[in-house]
Amino acid sequence: MSYTLAAAIEALMGPVEAAVLAYFVLINVCYTGLLVAAVFEMRRTRNEAVGINDHIVVGSRLAPTISILAPAYNEEATITASVQSLLTLDYPNLEVVVIADGCKDQTIDVLKAEFSLVEVHRAYAPRVHTKGVVALYRSVRHANLVVVDKLNGGKADALNVGLNLASGELVCAIDADTLIERGALVRLARPMIIDPEVVATGGTIRPVNAVPTKNGQVLDVTVPRNMLAGVQVVEYLRAFLLGRLGLNRLGGNLIISGAFGLFRREPMLAAGGWLHDTVGEDMELVVRLRRLGYEQGGPSKVIFVPDPTAWTEVPESWGVLGRQRDRWHRGLTDTLWRHRRLIGNPHFGAMGLIVFPYFVLVELLAPVVEALGLVVLAGSLAVGLIDQTFALLFFALAIGIGLILSVATLLLDQAAFMRFRRPRDLAWLVWWSVAENLGYRQMTVYWRLRGLWKYMRGRSDWGAMTRKGFATKPPVSSARPS
Amino acid sequence: MSPDALVRMVLFSESLMLVVGVLLLVAHAAWWWWYDRWSAVRVNAVRASLREALAGGDRNPGFTRDFVRLPMRLQIYLLGELAPHLTGVERQSLRRLAQRAGLLAKAERLCRSWFWSRRLFGAKICTLVGHPAAVVLTLLTDRNPSVRAQAIEWAIHRPEPAVVEALLGMLGDRDGRCRFAAQDTLVKLGHAAVAPLIAYLATADHDGTLGALEVALTMADARLLAPATALARAESPAVRARAIALLGALGSAEGVALVERALDDDAAVVRQAALRALGGLAHWPAASRVAKLVHDPVWDVRRQAALCLRAFGAPGALFLRQLRHSDDPVASSVARYALDLSAIGATA
C-alpha cells in the first residue's frame, strides 16, 4: 500500500472512528436506559395485575366484547386446532372472526366440516375498503364464530375485512397459527378497562418451536436445541421485555406485534384500518393511531403488557429468517419515512421527542453503523491505526454488553414469570445468548442492510415463509407440566 | 488513562457483571427448585386437611397448625383456589377456620399498613373469606387504585346503604379498574343496590349516569322503570340510548310505548337501541314501523332493523321476505342476511 493511500485512509478513519464510537456509546446508553425503565415497568405491571382480579373480568357481564380477527392463508393443517383454541379462551364476551384470504387449499372446507358452517348472505358495512368477500359463514354450533371467504389481498386486507365484520368494542388481531394462552385476553384487555386513553395493547410473543402443545395450548415451556430457534428465544425476550416494556415508560410503543395485539375498534375504523401498500402494516397502524390521537384528540396510548403470552413458530432456516428480517426492516423504514414529520416534533409529546428519534437512531440506523464499524475496524487494522489486541478487546467489550443485556432480560423474565423451570433450559438460554454473537448477529446486520437497500430500490414483496405447523406436538419424554 | 487500559477496565467490569448475573440466575432457579418442592408438600397437606375440616364442620386441629406455617402468599393462594367455589355453610366454615388460624386478625392489621401492597393483601384476604371487617371500609377511599378496587370487590360482603352509596360514587372514579369493579359489585349486590341506584340516577352527572344505567340494564329490576322513563328524554343521546335499552329490558306497556317512540329519534344510536330493545321483547305489533327503518340512512340501524324483524318471528319474517325483493340493495341485503340467520338459528 502506498504511503499516500495509507495517509488518506488514516485521515478518513479518524472522524469515522470517532462517530462510530460515539454511536456505540449512545446505543448502549439507550439500551441501559431501556433496561432500567423495563425493571420499573415490570414492577408496575405486576402490581397492576394484583390489583384487578382476572376472575372479576372473566365472570362479569360488563366486560367489553372482543372480536378476534384471525386471517388464514392455506392453513388447512392447523386451522381446526387454532380455531378450537380461540373458542375456548377465558373471556366472557368473545367473537371469533376467521378470514380465509383466498386460500388455495381446503381451509374453508375443513372449517365448514369441523364447525358446521352455513353460508349466510354477505351483509356488512364496508367502512374500510377491501377486496371482495366471496362468502360469509356462521356456525350452527358456535354462535360466536364467523368465517369469511374472500379474494386474496394479503394480511392487511384480510384484517380489514375482519374489522368491517367485527361487532366487538375491541378487536384482537392475531396470526391464524398463533397460540394464545387461555387467560391472555383478560390480561391484554386490562389496560383498556383501566384507562380509556389506551388505544392499543400488545402482549409478549414467544417462539413455540420445540414446545409441546395439545389442542392449541402449550403444555410445557422448553428451550429449542436448534441454534436458530434457540437464539430467537433470547432475541424475542430481549425485544419484548427490554425494548417494548422499557418504551412503555419512556414515551410509549410504536410497535404492537401483528401476531397478537388488541385495539379499540372505533378509532381503528376512523383511521381506515391496516394499510395495504406496506410490509410493516402492524407498526404503521400503531404509529398512525397514535398520531391521529394526538392530532384529532382521542385515545393515543399504546401499552405493552408483559404477562399475556402468544406462541408463534419462528423460522429455523437461514433463508426464511433472512427474508423475514429483511421484510421487518423494510417495514420499519417505510413507517418511519411515512411519518417522518413526527421526528423531534414536540407537538407529539414523548413520542416525537424520545420514541421516534430512538427508532430512527437505534432501530433503523443500527445495522448501517454496525457494518460501518466492522469496516472501520478492518480498515484501521489494515493501516495499523489500532493494534490487534486492542481490536479484539474492543470486540469482546461490545459482545459483553450484549451478553449482559441478554442475561439481565433472562433474570427479569425469570423473576417475574419463572417460565423456564429446568436448570438445563436456563443453561441453554445462557448458551444461546453467547452463541448469538458468533455469526447470527452479523447475519441480522446483513439482512437488515439488505432490507434497507431493497426499500430504497422500491421493493415491497413479503418473501415466502414456510412453517412446520404445530397442530399437536407431544411433550418430550422428560417434560413435566409447568 | 490510555484507551487500552480503559477498555480492559470496562471488560473486567463487564465480566464481573456477567458472572453476578449468571450466578443470580442459577441462585434464583435453585431457590425455586427448592421452594417448589418445599411448598408442594405443605400445600398438599393443608389442602387435604382443609378439605377434611370443611367436610367435618370445621373441626380439624391439624388444619390450623399446618395453615399458619405457610407463607402468606401461599395462604392467599390456597384461599383463592377454594373460596370462589364455596357458598353458605362451607363459606362460613372457611371464615371460622381462617379466624382460628389467626388470618383474619392478621388481615385487619395488614389493612392498616402504611404500605399499599400490604393493604392490598389484607383486603384480598378479607374478600376471599368474606370477612366483613369495618377496617376495609376505609380502603374504599384509599389513595392507591389497586387497593380501592380490591375494597370494592370486598364490598359484596357489606350490602349496607352507606357502602352501596360509596360504590355508586365510584362509578365516576378517575381509575377505570375502580369504575369496572364498582359496576360489577353493584350488579352482584342486586336487590340491595336498587333503591340507592334510583336515588343516584336522579342526581348523577353524565358519566356517572352512563355507568349507573349500565348497571341498571344488567339488573333489570322493575323499580328502575321510573328513572328509565325520565332518562329516555335526556339530552345526551348516549344516556337516551341506554335508558331505552333499560326500558326494553324492563318491558312495561308504558316503557314499550317510549321505546317505539324512540324509533324516530334523531340520534342513530338511540334508534339502534330501540330496535334492539323491541327485538328483545319480540314486540311484533311494531313490525311495520321497524320495517321502515330498514331504509334508514345509517347502515347499522338498517342491519339492526332487519335483525329486529327476525326476532319478531313469523310477522317479522313476512316483512323480511318482502324486503328481500326491495329495489334498495342495502335493504334487500340486510333482509337476506336476517333470513339466512333465521334459517340456521344463529344469533347475530
Short mmCIF file of C-alpha atoms in Angstrom, two decimals, chain A residues 47-48 50-53 55-57 60-63 118-125 136 138 140 143 193-194 196 389-390 393-394 396-397 400-401 403-404 407 410-411 414-415 418 421 426 430 480, chain B residues 3-4 7-8 10-11 14 17-18 21-22 24-25 28-29 32 36-37 116 120 124 146 149-150 153 175-177 179-180 183-184 187-188 214 218 299 303 333-334 336-337 340-341 344 346-348:
data_model
loop_
_atom_site.label_atom_id
_atom_site.label_comp_id
_atom_site.label_asym_id
_atom_site.label_seq_id
_atom_site.Cartn_x
_atom_site.Cartn_y
_atom_site.Cartn_z
CA ASN A 47 -48.70 -4.69 40.86
CA GLU A 48 -51.47 -3.74 38.46
CA VAL A 50 -52.58 -7.98 41.53
CA GLY A 51 -54.93 -5.00 41.76
CA ILE A 52 -57.57 -6.14 39.29
CA ASN A 53 -58.52 -9.76 39.66
CA HIS A 55 -61.73 -13.57 37.63
CA ILE A 56 -63.80 -10.36 38.06
CA VAL A 57 -63.43 -9.64 34.35
CA SER A 60 -68.50 -10.17 34.52
CA ARG A 61 -71.25 -9.44 32.03
CA LEU A 62 -69.88 -5.91 31.82
CA ALA A 63 -66.58 -6.89 30.18
CA VAL A 118 -73.69 -22.50 6.96
CA GLU A 119 -73.41 -19.78 4.34
CA VAL A 120 -75.35 -16.59 5.08
CA HIS A 121 -75.90 -13.56 2.93
CA ARG A 122 -72.97 -11.09 2.94
CA ALA A 123 -74.37 -8.04 4.66
CA TYR A 124 -71.89 -5.73 6.29
CA ALA A 125 -70.93 -2.06 6.19
CA LEU A 136 -69.84 -15.36 4.75
CA ARG A 138 -71.95 -18.68 10.54
CA VAL A 140 -74.61 -23.70 13.79
CA ALA A 143 -72.89 -18.67 17.84
CA ILE A 193 -60.53 -1.30 31.08
CA ILE A 194 -58.33 0.79 33.38
CA PRO A 196 -59.95 4.91 28.17
CA THR A 389 -5.04 -6.78 20.85
CA PHE A 390 -6.98 -3.56 21.23
CA LEU A 393 -10.58 -6.34 23.38
CA PHE A 394 -13.00 -3.81 21.93
CA ALA A 396 -15.12 -8.54 23.32
CA LEU A 397 -16.39 -5.44 25.08
CA GLY A 400 -20.03 -8.37 26.58
CA ILE A 401 -22.54 -5.53 26.73
CA LEU A 403 -24.49 -10.54 26.84
CA ILE A 404 -25.16 -8.51 29.96
CA VAL A 407 -28.71 -12.16 30.94
CA LEU A 410 -33.49 -13.52 31.35
CA LEU A 411 -33.30 -12.55 35.02
CA GLN A 414 -37.45 -15.46 35.47
CA ALA A 415 -38.07 -13.16 38.41
CA MET A 418 -40.48 -18.17 36.14
CA ARG A 421 -38.15 -24.28 35.43
CA LEU A 426 -31.53 -21.94 31.64
CA VAL A 430 -27.27 -18.58 28.50
CA ARG A 480 -43.05 -32.07 33.37
CA PRO B 3 -7.75 3.73 25.66
CA ASP B 4 -6.29 0.25 26.09
CA VAL B 7 -11.20 -0.96 27.54
CA ARG B 8 -9.56 -3.50 29.83
CA VAL B 10 -14.63 -1.92 31.21
CA LEU B 11 -14.13 -5.52 30.11
CA GLU B 14 -18.49 -6.49 32.28
CA MET B 17 -21.46 -8.20 35.99
CA LEU B 18 -21.90 -11.24 33.79
CA GLY B 21 -25.92 -12.13 36.51
CA VAL B 22 -25.41 -15.81 35.78
CA LEU B 24 -28.22 -14.75 40.23
CA LEU B 25 -29.97 -16.77 37.52
CA HIS B 28 -32.98 -17.95 41.52
CA ALA B 29 -33.52 -21.25 39.71
CA TRP B 32 -37.38 -22.02 43.10
CA ASP B 36 -41.42 -25.76 44.65
CA ARG B 37 -40.66 -28.98 46.46
CA TRP B 116 -50.15 -0.22 49.81
CA LEU B 120 -53.98 -4.86 49.19
CA LYS B 124 -57.73 -9.56 49.42
CA SER B 146 -55.48 -1.25 43.23
CA ALA B 149 -60.57 -1.84 43.50
CA GLN B 150 -59.95 -4.69 45.94
CA GLU B 153 -64.76 -6.24 45.38
CA ASP B 175 -59.43 5.00 37.63
CA GLY B 176 -61.06 2.58 35.19
CA ARG B 177 -60.44 -0.54 37.26
CA ARG B 179 -65.25 2.02 37.92
CA PHE B 180 -65.38 -1.50 36.48
CA GLN B 183 -70.21 -1.68 38.41
CA ASP B 184 -69.54 -5.38 38.81
CA VAL B 187 -74.62 -5.85 39.76
CA LYS B 188 -73.72 -8.69 42.12
CA GLU B 214 -75.17 0.05 32.53
CA THR B 218 -77.76 -5.72 33.81
CA TRP B 299 -76.19 1.27 7.87
CA ARG B 303 -78.95 -4.03 9.91
CA SER B 333 -79.09 -7.39 1.51
CA VAL B 334 -79.76 -7.00 5.25
CA ARG B 336 -81.50 -11.72 3.18
CA TYR B 337 -78.85 -11.81 5.90
CA ASP B 340 -80.34 -16.67 6.49
CA LEU B 341 -79.62 -16.30 10.19
CA ILE B 344 -79.64 -21.59 10.95
CA ALA B 346 -77.73 -18.22 14.86
CA THR B 347 -77.51 -15.13 17.00
CA ALA B 348 -76.13 -12.10 15.17
#
